[in-house]
Coordinates of C-alpha atoms in Angstrom, one line a residue:
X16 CA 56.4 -121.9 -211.4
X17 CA 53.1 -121.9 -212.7
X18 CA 51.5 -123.4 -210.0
X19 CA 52.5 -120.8 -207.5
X20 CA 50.9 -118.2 -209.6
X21 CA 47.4 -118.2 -207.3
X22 CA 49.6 -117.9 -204.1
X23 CA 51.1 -115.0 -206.0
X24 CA 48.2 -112.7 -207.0
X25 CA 46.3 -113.7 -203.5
X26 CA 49.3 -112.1 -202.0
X27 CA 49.2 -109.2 -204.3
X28 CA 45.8 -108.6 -203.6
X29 CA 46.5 -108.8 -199.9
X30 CA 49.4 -106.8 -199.9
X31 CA 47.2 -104.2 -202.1
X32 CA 44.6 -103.7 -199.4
X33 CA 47.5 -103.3 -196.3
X34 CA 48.6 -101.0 -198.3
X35 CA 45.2 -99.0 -199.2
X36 CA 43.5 -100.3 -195.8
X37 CA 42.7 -96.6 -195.0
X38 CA 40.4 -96.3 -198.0
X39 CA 38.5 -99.7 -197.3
X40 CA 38.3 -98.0 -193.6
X41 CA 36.7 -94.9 -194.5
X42 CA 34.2 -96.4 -197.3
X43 CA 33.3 -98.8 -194.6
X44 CA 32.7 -96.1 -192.4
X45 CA 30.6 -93.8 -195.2
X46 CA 28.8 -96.7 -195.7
X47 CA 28.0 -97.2 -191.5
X48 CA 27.0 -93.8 -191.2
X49 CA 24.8 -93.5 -194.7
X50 CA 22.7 -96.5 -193.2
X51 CA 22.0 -94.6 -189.8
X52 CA 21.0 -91.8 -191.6
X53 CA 19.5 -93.5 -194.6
X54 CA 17.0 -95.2 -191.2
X55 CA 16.8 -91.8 -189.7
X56 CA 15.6 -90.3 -192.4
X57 CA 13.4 -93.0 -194.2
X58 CA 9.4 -92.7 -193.5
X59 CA 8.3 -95.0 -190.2
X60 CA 6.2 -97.9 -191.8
X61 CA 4.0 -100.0 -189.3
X62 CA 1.9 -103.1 -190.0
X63 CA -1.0 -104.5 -188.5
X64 CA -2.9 -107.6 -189.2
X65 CA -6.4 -109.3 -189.1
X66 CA -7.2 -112.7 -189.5
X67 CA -10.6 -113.6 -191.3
X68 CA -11.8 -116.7 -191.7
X69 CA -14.2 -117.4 -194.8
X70 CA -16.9 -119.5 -194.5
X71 CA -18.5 -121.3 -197.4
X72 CA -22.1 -120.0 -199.0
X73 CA -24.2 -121.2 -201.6
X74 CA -22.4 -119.2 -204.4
X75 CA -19.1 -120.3 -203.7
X76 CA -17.6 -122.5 -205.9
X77 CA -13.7 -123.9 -205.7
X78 CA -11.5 -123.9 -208.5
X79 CA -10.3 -127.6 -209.4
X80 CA -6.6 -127.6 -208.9
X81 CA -7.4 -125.1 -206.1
X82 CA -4.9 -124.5 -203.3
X83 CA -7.2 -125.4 -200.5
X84 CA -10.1 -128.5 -200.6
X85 CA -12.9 -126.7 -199.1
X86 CA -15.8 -125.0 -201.3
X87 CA -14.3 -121.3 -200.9
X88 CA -11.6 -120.9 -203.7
X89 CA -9.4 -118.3 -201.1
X90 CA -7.2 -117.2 -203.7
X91 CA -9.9 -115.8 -205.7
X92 CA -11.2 -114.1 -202.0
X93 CA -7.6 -112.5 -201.3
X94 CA -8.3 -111.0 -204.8
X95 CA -11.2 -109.6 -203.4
X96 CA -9.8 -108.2 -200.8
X97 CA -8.2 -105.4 -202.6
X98 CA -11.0 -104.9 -205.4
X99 CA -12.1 -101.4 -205.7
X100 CA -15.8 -102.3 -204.0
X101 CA -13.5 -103.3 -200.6
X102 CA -11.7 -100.4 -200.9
X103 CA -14.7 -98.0 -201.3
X104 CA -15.8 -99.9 -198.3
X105 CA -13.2 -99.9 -196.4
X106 CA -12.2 -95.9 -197.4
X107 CA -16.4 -95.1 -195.9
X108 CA -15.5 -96.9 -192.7
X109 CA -12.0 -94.9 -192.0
X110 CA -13.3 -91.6 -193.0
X111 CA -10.2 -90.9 -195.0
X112 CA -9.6 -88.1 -197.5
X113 CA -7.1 -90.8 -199.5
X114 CA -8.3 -92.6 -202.3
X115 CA -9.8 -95.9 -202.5
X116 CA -7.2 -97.1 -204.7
X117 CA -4.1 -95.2 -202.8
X118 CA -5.8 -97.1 -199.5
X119 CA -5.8 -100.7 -201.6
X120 CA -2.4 -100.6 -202.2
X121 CA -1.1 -100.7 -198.5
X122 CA -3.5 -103.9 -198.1
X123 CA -1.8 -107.5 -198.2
X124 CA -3.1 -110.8 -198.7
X125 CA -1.6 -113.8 -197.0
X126 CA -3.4 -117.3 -197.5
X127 CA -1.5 -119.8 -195.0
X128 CA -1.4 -123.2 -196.0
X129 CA -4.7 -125.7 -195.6
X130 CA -6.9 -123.2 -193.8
X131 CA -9.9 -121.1 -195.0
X132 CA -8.6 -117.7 -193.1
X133 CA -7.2 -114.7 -194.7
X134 CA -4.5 -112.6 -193.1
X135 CA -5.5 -109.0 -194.0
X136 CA -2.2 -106.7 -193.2
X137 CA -2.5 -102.9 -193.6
X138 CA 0.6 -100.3 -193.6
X139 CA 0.6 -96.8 -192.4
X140 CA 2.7 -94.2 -191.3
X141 CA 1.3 -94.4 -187.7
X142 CA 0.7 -97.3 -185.5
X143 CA -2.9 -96.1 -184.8
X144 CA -3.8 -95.9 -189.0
X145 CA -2.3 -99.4 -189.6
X146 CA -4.9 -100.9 -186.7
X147 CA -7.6 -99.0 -188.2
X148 CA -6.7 -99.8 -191.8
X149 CA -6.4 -104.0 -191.5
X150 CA -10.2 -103.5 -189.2
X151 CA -11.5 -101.4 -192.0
X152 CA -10.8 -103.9 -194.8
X153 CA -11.7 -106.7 -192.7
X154 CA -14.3 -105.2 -192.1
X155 CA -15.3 -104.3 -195.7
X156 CA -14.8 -107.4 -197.1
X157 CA -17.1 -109.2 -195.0
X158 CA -19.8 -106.5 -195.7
X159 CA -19.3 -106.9 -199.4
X160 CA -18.9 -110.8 -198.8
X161 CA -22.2 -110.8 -197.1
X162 CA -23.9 -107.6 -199.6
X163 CA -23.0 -109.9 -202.8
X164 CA -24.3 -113.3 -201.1
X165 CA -27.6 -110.9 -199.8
X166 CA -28.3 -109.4 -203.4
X167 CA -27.9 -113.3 -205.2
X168 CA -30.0 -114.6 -202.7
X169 CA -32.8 -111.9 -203.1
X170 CA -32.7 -112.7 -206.7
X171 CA -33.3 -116.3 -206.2
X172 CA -35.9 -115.4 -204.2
X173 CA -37.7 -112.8 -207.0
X174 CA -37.2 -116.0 -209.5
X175 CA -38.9 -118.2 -207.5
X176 CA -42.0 -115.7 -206.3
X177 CA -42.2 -115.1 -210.4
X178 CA -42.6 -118.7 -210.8
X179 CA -44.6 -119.0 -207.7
X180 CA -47.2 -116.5 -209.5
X181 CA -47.4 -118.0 -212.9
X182 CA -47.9 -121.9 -211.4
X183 CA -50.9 -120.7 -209.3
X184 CA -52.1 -118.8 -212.2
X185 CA -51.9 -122.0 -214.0
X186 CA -53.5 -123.6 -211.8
X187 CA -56.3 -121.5 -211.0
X188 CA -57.0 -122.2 -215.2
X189 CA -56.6 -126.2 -214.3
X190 CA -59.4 -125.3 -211.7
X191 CA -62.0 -124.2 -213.8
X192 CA -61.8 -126.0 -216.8
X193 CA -61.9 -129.0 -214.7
X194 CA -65.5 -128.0 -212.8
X195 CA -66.7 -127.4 -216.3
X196 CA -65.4 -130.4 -217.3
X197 CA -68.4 -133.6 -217.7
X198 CA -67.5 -136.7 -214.8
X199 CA -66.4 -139.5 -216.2
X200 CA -65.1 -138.1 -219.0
X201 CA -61.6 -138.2 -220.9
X202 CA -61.1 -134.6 -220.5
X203 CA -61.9 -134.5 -216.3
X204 CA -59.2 -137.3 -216.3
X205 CA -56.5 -135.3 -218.4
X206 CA -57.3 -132.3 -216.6
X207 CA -56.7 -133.9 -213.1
X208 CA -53.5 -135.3 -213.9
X209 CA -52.6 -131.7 -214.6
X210 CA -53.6 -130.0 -211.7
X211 CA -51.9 -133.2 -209.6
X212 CA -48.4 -132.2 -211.4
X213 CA -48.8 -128.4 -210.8
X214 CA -49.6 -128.5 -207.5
X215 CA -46.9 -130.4 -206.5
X216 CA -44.8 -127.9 -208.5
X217 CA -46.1 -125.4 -206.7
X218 CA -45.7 -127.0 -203.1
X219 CA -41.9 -127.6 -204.1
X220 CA -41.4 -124.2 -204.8
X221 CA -43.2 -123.2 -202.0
X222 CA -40.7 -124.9 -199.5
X223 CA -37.8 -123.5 -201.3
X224 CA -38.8 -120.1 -201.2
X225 CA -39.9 -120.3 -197.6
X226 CA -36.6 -122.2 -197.1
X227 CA -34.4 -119.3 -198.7
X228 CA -36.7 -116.8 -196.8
X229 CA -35.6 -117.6 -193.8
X230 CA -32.0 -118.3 -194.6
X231 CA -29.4 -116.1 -192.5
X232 CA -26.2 -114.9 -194.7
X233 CA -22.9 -114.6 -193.0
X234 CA -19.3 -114.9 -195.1
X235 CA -17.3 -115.3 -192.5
X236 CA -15.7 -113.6 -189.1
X237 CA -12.7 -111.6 -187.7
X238 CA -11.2 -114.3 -185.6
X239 CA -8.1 -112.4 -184.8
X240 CA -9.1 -108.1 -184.6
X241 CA -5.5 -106.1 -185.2
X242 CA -3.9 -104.7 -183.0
X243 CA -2.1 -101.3 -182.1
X244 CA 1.7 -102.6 -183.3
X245 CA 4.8 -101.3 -181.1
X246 CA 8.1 -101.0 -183.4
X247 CA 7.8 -100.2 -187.2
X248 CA 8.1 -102.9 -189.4
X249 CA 10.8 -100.1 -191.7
X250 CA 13.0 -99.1 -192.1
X251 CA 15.0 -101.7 -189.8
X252 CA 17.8 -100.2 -188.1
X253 CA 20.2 -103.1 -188.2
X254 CA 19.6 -104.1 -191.6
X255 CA 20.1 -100.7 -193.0
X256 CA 23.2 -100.2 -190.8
X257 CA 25.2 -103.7 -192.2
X258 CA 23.8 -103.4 -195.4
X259 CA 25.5 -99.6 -195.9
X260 CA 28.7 -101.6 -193.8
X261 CA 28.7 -104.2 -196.8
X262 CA 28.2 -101.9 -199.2
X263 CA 31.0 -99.7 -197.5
X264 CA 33.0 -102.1 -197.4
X265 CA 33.0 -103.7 -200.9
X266 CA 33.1 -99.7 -202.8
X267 CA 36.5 -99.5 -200.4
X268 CA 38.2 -102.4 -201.9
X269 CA 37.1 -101.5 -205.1
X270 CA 38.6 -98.5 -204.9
X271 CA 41.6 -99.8 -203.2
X272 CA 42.1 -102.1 -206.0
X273 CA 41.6 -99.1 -208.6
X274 CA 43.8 -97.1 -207.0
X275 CA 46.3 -100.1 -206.9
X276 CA 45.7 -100.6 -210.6
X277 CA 45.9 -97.4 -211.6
X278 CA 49.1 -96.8 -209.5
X279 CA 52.6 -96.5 -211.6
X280 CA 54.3 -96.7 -208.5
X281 CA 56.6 -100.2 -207.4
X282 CA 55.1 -100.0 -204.0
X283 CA 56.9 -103.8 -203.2
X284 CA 59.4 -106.4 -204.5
X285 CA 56.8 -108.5 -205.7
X286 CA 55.7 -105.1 -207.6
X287 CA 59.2 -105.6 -209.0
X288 CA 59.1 -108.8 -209.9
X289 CA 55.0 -109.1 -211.4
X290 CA 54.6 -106.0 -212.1
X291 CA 58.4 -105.1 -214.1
X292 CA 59.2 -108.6 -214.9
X293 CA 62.6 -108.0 -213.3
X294 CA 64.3 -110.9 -211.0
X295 CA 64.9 -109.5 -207.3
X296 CA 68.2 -109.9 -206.3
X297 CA 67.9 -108.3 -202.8
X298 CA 64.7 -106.4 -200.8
X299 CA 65.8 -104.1 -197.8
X300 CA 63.7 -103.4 -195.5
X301 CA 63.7 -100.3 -193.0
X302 CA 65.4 -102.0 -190.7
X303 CA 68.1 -103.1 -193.0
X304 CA 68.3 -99.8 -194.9
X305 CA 71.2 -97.7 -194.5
X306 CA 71.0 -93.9 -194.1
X307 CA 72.5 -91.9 -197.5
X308 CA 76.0 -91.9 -196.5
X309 CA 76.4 -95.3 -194.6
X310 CA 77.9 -98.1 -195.3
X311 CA 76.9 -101.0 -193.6
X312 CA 78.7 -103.3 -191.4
X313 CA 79.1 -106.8 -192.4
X314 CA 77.4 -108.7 -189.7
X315 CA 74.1 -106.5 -189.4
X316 CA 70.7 -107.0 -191.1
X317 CA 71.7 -104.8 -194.2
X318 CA 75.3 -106.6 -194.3
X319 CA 73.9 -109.5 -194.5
X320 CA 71.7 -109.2 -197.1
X321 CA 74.4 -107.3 -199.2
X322 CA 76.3 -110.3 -198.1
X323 CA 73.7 -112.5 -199.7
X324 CA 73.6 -109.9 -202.7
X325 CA 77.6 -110.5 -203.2
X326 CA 77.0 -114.2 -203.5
X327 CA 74.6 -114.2 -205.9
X328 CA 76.3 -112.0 -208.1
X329 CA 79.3 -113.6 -208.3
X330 CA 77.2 -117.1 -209.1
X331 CA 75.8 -115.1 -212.1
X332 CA 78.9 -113.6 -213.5
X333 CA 80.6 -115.2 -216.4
X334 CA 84.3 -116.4 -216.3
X335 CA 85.9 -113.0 -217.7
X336 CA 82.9 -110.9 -216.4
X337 CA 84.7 -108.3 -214.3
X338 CA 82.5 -104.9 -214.6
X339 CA 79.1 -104.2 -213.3
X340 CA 77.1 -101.0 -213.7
X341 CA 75.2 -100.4 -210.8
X342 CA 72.0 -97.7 -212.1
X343 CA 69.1 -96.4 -210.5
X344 CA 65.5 -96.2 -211.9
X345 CA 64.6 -93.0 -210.1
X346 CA 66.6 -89.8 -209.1
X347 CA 68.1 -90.4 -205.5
X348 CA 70.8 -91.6 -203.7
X349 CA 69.7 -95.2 -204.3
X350 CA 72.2 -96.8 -207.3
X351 CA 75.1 -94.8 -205.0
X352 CA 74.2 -96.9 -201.7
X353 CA 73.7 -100.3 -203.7
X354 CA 77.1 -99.8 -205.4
X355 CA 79.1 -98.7 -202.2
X356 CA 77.7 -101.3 -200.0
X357 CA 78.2 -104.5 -202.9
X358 CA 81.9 -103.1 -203.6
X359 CA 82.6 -103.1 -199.7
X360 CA 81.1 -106.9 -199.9
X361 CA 83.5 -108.2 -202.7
X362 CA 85.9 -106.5 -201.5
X363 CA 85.7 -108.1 -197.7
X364 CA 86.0 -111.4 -199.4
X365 CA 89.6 -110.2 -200.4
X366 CA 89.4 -109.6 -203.9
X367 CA 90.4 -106.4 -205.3
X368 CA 87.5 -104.0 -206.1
X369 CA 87.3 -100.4 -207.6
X370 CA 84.5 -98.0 -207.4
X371 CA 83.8 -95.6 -209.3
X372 CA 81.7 -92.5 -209.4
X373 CA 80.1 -91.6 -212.6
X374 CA 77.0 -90.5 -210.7
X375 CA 77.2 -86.8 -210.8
X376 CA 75.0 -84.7 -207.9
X377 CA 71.7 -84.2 -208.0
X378 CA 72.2 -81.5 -205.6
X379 CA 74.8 -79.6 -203.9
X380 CA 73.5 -80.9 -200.7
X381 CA 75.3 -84.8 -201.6
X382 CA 77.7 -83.4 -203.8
X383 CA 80.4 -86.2 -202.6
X384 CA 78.8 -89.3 -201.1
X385 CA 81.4 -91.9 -202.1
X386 CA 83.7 -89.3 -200.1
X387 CA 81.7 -89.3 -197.3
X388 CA 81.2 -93.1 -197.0
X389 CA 84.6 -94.5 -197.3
X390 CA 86.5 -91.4 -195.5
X391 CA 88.5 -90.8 -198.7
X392 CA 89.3 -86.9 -200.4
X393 CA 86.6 -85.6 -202.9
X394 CA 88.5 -84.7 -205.3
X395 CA 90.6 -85.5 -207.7
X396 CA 88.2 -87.9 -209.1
X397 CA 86.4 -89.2 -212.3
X398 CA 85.8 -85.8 -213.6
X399 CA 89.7 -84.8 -213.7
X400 CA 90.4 -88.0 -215.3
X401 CA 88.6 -87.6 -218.8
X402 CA 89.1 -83.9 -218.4
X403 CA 92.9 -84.8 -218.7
X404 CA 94.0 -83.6 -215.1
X405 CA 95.7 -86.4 -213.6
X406 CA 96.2 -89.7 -214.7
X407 CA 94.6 -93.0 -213.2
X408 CA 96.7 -93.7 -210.4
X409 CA 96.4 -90.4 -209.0
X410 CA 92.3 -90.8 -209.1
X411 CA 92.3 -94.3 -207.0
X412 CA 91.8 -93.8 -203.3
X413 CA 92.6 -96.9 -200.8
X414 CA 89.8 -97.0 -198.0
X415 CA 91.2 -96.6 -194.8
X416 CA 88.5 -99.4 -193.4
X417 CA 88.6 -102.0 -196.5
X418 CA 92.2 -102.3 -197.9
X419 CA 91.5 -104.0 -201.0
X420 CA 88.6 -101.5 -201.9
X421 CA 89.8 -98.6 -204.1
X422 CA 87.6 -95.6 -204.8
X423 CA 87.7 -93.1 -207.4
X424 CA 85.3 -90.4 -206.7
X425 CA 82.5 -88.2 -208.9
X426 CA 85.3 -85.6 -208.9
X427 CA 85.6 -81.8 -208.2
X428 CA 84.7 -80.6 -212.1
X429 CA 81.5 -78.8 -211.9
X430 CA 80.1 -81.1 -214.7
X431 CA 81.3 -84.3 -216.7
X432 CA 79.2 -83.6 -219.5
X433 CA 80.2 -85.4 -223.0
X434 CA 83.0 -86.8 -221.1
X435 CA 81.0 -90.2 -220.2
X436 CA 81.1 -91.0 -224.0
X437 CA 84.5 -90.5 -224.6
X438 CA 87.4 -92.8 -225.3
X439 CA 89.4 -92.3 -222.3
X440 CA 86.7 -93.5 -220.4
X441 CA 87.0 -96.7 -222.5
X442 CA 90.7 -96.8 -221.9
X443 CA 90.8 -96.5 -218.6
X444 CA 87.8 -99.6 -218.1
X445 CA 89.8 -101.6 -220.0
X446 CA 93.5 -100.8 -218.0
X447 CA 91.2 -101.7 -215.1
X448 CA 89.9 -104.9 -217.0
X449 CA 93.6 -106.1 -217.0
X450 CA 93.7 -105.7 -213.1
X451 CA 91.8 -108.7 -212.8
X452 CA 89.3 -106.8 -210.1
X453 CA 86.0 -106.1 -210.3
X454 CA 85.0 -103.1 -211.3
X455 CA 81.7 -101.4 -209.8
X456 CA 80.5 -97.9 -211.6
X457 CA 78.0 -96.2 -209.8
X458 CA 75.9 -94.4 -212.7
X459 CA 73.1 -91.7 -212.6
X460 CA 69.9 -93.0 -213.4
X461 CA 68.4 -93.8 -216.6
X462 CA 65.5 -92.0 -215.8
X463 CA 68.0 -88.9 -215.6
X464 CA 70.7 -89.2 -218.2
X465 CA 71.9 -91.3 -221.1
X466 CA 74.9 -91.6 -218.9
X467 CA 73.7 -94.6 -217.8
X468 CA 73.1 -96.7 -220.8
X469 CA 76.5 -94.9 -222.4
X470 CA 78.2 -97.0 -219.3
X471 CA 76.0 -99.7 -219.1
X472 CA 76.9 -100.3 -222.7
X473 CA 80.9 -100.8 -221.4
X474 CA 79.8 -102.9 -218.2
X475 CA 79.8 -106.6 -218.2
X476 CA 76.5 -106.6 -215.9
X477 CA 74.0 -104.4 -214.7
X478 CA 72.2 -104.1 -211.8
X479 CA 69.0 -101.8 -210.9
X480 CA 68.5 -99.9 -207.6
X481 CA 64.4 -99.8 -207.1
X482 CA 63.6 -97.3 -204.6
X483 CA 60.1 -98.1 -203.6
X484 CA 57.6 -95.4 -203.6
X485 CA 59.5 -93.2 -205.7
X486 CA 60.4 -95.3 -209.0
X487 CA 57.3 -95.7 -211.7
X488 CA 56.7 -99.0 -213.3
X489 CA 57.4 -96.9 -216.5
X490 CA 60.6 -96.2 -215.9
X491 CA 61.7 -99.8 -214.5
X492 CA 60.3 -101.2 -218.0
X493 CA 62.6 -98.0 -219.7
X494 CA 65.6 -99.3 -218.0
X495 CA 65.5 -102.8 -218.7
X496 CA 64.4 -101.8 -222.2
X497 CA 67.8 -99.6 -222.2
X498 CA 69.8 -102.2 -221.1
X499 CA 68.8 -104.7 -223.6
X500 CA 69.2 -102.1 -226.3
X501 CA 72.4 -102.0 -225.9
X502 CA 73.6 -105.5 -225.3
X503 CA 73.7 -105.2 -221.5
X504 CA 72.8 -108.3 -219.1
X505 CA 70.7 -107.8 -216.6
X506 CA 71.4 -109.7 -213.2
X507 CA 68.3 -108.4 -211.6
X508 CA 67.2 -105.2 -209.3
X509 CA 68.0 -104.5 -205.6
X510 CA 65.0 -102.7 -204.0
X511 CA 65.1 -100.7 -201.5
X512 CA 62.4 -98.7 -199.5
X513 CA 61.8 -94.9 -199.7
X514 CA 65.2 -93.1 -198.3
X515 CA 64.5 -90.3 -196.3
X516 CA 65.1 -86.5 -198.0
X517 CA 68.2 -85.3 -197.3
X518 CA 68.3 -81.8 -195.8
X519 CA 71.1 -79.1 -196.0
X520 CA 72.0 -79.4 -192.2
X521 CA 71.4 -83.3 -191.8
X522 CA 74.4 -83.6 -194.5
X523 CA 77.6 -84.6 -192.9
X524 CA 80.4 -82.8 -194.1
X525 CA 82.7 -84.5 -196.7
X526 CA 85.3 -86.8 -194.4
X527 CA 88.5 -85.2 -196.3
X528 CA 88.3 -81.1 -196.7
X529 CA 90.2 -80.0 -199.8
X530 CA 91.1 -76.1 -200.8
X531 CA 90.0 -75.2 -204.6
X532 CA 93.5 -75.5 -204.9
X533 CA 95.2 -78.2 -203.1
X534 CA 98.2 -79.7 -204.6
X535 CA 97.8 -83.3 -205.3
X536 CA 100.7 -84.1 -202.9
X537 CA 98.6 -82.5 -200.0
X538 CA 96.1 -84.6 -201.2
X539 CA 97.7 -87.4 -200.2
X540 CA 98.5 -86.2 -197.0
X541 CA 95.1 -85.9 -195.9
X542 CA 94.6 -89.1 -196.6
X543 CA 97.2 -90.6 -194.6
X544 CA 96.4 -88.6 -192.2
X545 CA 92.5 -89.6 -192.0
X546 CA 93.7 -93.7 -192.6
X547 CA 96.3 -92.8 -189.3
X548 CA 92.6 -91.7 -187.8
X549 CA 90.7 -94.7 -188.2
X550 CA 94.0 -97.2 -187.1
X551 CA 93.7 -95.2 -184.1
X552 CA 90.4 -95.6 -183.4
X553 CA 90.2 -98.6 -184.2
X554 CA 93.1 -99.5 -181.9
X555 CA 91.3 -97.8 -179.2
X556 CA 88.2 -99.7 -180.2
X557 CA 89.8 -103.2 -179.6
X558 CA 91.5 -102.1 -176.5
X559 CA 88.2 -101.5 -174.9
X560 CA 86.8 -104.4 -176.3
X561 CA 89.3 -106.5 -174.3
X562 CA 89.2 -104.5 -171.4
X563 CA 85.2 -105.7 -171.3

């Protein structure tokens, strides 16, 4: 059994979202109509882009382990790119009463792979600001690009002028010492060699500085200008939309599967079954359901799975098993449809089977459903026989339909109070023991009355009648627990769907009419009379059968 488990709870699962599909439907829906408002509502964000492309100077100097292999380390110029100097830049160019820094932080930096360019993008709230915004910082950075190489390159130029001035002074000295100096002599030689070094000093620098002079300083260039962009970049529509779908969709279930968990309501057999720990003898379905005073007929849906029902019953009774207590978990007509329709089953099989009502009204409106079903009187019934009325054989009714199925109704006492616990109610199980029949009591529920477990505790057998919808989990675990308490077996539960209400003018009326006061005798003279009924129909019944 064990491997059938994951089957088991991905069917449970499944059969909790049929049954809470509505709420995955609407939180799905929420979630559709909170992403079009959610992109409605959210601030338009456009982007525009310029592509710069760096070029090397002097100063530049690569990192080693650098992402590109040229002399411009681009990772420290996308750096650069949103340094406050750009920024105050690129703020002077648009004229804009933002802040430098509020400005740098709708700038991006993207370096793509082996190239010296950097992609400058810009959002804004407008498609003309995010144009202006990537020029302006393009813009910028090249000025300060070109301002910083400018300002080194004037300095070199300062250092070398400075050295320029004190090699001439130098050698202005080397000059006039040496015309003072006597031909020929040690010191002329000395003071030649000198001047020979300085001047070429001097002419060395001299090239340089006229070198640096007339050197032109450019970073780089705009090689792609931005451009006006036509759809904002955010919020994006579709994305927004299926995300708040998703999002939806996944809170639904969530909420399905709370409201499943939190449910104490058997909602399905396999509710039963997981849920109670309770073996499912038989599940009716709608179609197979019969209405609250039918008893179905052999050979249809219902019949056959009472049919079914009877079987396994039977294979689960021991040898001198002979009494079953048929009890509901939930107030209803559910344990009284159960027991009428499994005693009709045994008893089509030819054994002899009584019924009997110890489930009194909830209502006045069913006040004699066994009566109703099997076309028998409503009274005298279990009621007048542990008040002491009448004795047993005057209680059991033949069905006119079913010959070997004997009924003994709730009765026409207005309550049976006490009388459920007493010893002729003992007595008279045990005289119908010795029949050899079965015997089927149809008992209130145990949600209801301790009238149940008081006959369960007599019974051979029990059985539970599940109505769907209306028992709680609670009281399924209550019954069983009642049951075991007192020594009970339990063949398993019959679950049926969620009968319909019964109203005062949908009741029919009770098949056999009796006065307050009818003699017993007339008693059985309605019923003669009724069973002289149904032969007739059904005479009339087979006649037109043949005549087809």
């Amino acid at each position: 059994m064990e491997p059938s488990r994951p089957s088991s709870d991905l069917s449970h699962y499944l059969g909790a979202f049929r049954r809470h599909w509505w709420i995955a439907l609407v939180a799905t829906g929420a979630g559709l109509g909170g992403g079009v408002v959610l992109a409605k509502t959210m601030p338009k964000v456009y982007e525009s882009s310029a592509s710069v492309l760096v070029q090397p100077m002097d100063q530049d100097s690569n990192a080693e382990g650098g992402r590109t292999k040229s002399a411009v380390n681009l990772d420290t110029e996308a750096q650069l790119v949103g340094s406050g100097a750009v920024a105050v830049k690129a703020a002077t160019l648009l004229r804009s009463d933002l802040s430098p820094i509020e400005l740098a932080r709708s700038v991006k930096v993207q370096v793509p792979p082996n190239t010296t360019v950097l992609v400058i993008t810009f959002e804004a709230d407008t498609p003309e600001k995010a144009q202006a915004g990537s020029h302006a910082f393009a813009e910028a950075y090249l000025r300060n690009r070109e301002e910083t190489a400018r300002a080194l390159l004037d300095k070199r130029i300062r250092s070398l002028n400075l050295k320029v001035r004190q090699l001439t002074t130098t050698l202005a000295g080397i000059n006039a010492k040496l015309a003072a100096a006597t031909k020929g002599s040690p010191t002329e030689s000395n003071l030649q060699s000198l001047r020979n070094n300085s001047q070429n000093q001097l002419n060395s620098l001299t090239g340089r500085l006229n070198e640096l002079t007339t050197t032109m300083v450019g970073g780089g260039s705009i090689i792609n200008d931005s451009r006006l962009p036509d759809e904002p970049t955010s919020p994006n529509t579709w994305l927004n939309v299926g995300a708040g779908g998703m999002v939806g969709l996944l809170l639904g279930l969530g909420l399905a599967y709370l409201r499943e968990r939190f449910d104490r309501r058997l909602v399905s057999a396999t509710d039963v079954r997981d849920r109670g720990r309770v073996t499912v003898l038989a599940a009716l379905d709608e179609r197979s359901t019969p209405h609250f005073d039918d008893v179905l007929q052999p050979y249809g849906p219902g019949g056959r799975v009472f049919n079914r029902l009877r079987n396994e019953v039977l294979a689960s009774l021991h040898e001198n098993d002979r009494i079953i207590v048929v009890t509901g978990t939930s107030r209803g007509s559910a344990s009284t449809l159960v027991a009428a329709n499994l005693s009709a089953a045994l008893a089509r099989t030819g054994s002899d089977v009584i019924l009997i009502g110890a489930h009194l009204p909830d209502s006045v409106i069913d006040a004699a459903p066994l009566a109703r079903m099997f076309g028998v009187a409503a009274a005298p019934g279990l009621s007048d026989l542990l008040a002491g009325r009448v004795g047993l054989a005057r209680t059991l009714q033949r069905t006119p339909r079913i010959p070997s199925l004997r009924v003994i109704t709730t009765g026409g006492a207005a309550t049976a109070a006490g009388l459920m616990q007493s010893q002729r109610l003992k007595d008279t199980l045990q005289s119908l023991r010795e029949q050899g029949g079965y015997v089927i009591i149809e008992a209130p529920s145990t949600s209801s009355s301790a009238d149940a477990q008081s006959l369960a505790s007599l019974a051979d057998a029990a059985i539970l009648a599940v109505e769907l919808r209306r028992s709680l989990r609670p009281a399924l675990v209550d019954a069983t627990e009642q049951l075991q308490r007192v020594g009970t077996r339990l063949l398993g539960a019959v679950v049926l769907p969620k009968l319909p209400a019964v109203e005062p003018g949908e009741a029919a009326a009770p098949a056999v009419t009796l006065a307050p006061d009818a003699p017993v005798a007339e008693v059985a003279t309605q019923q003669l009379s009724y069973a002289g009924r149904q032969r007739d129909q059904e005479d009339e019944d087979t006649a037109d059968g043949d005549d087809q």
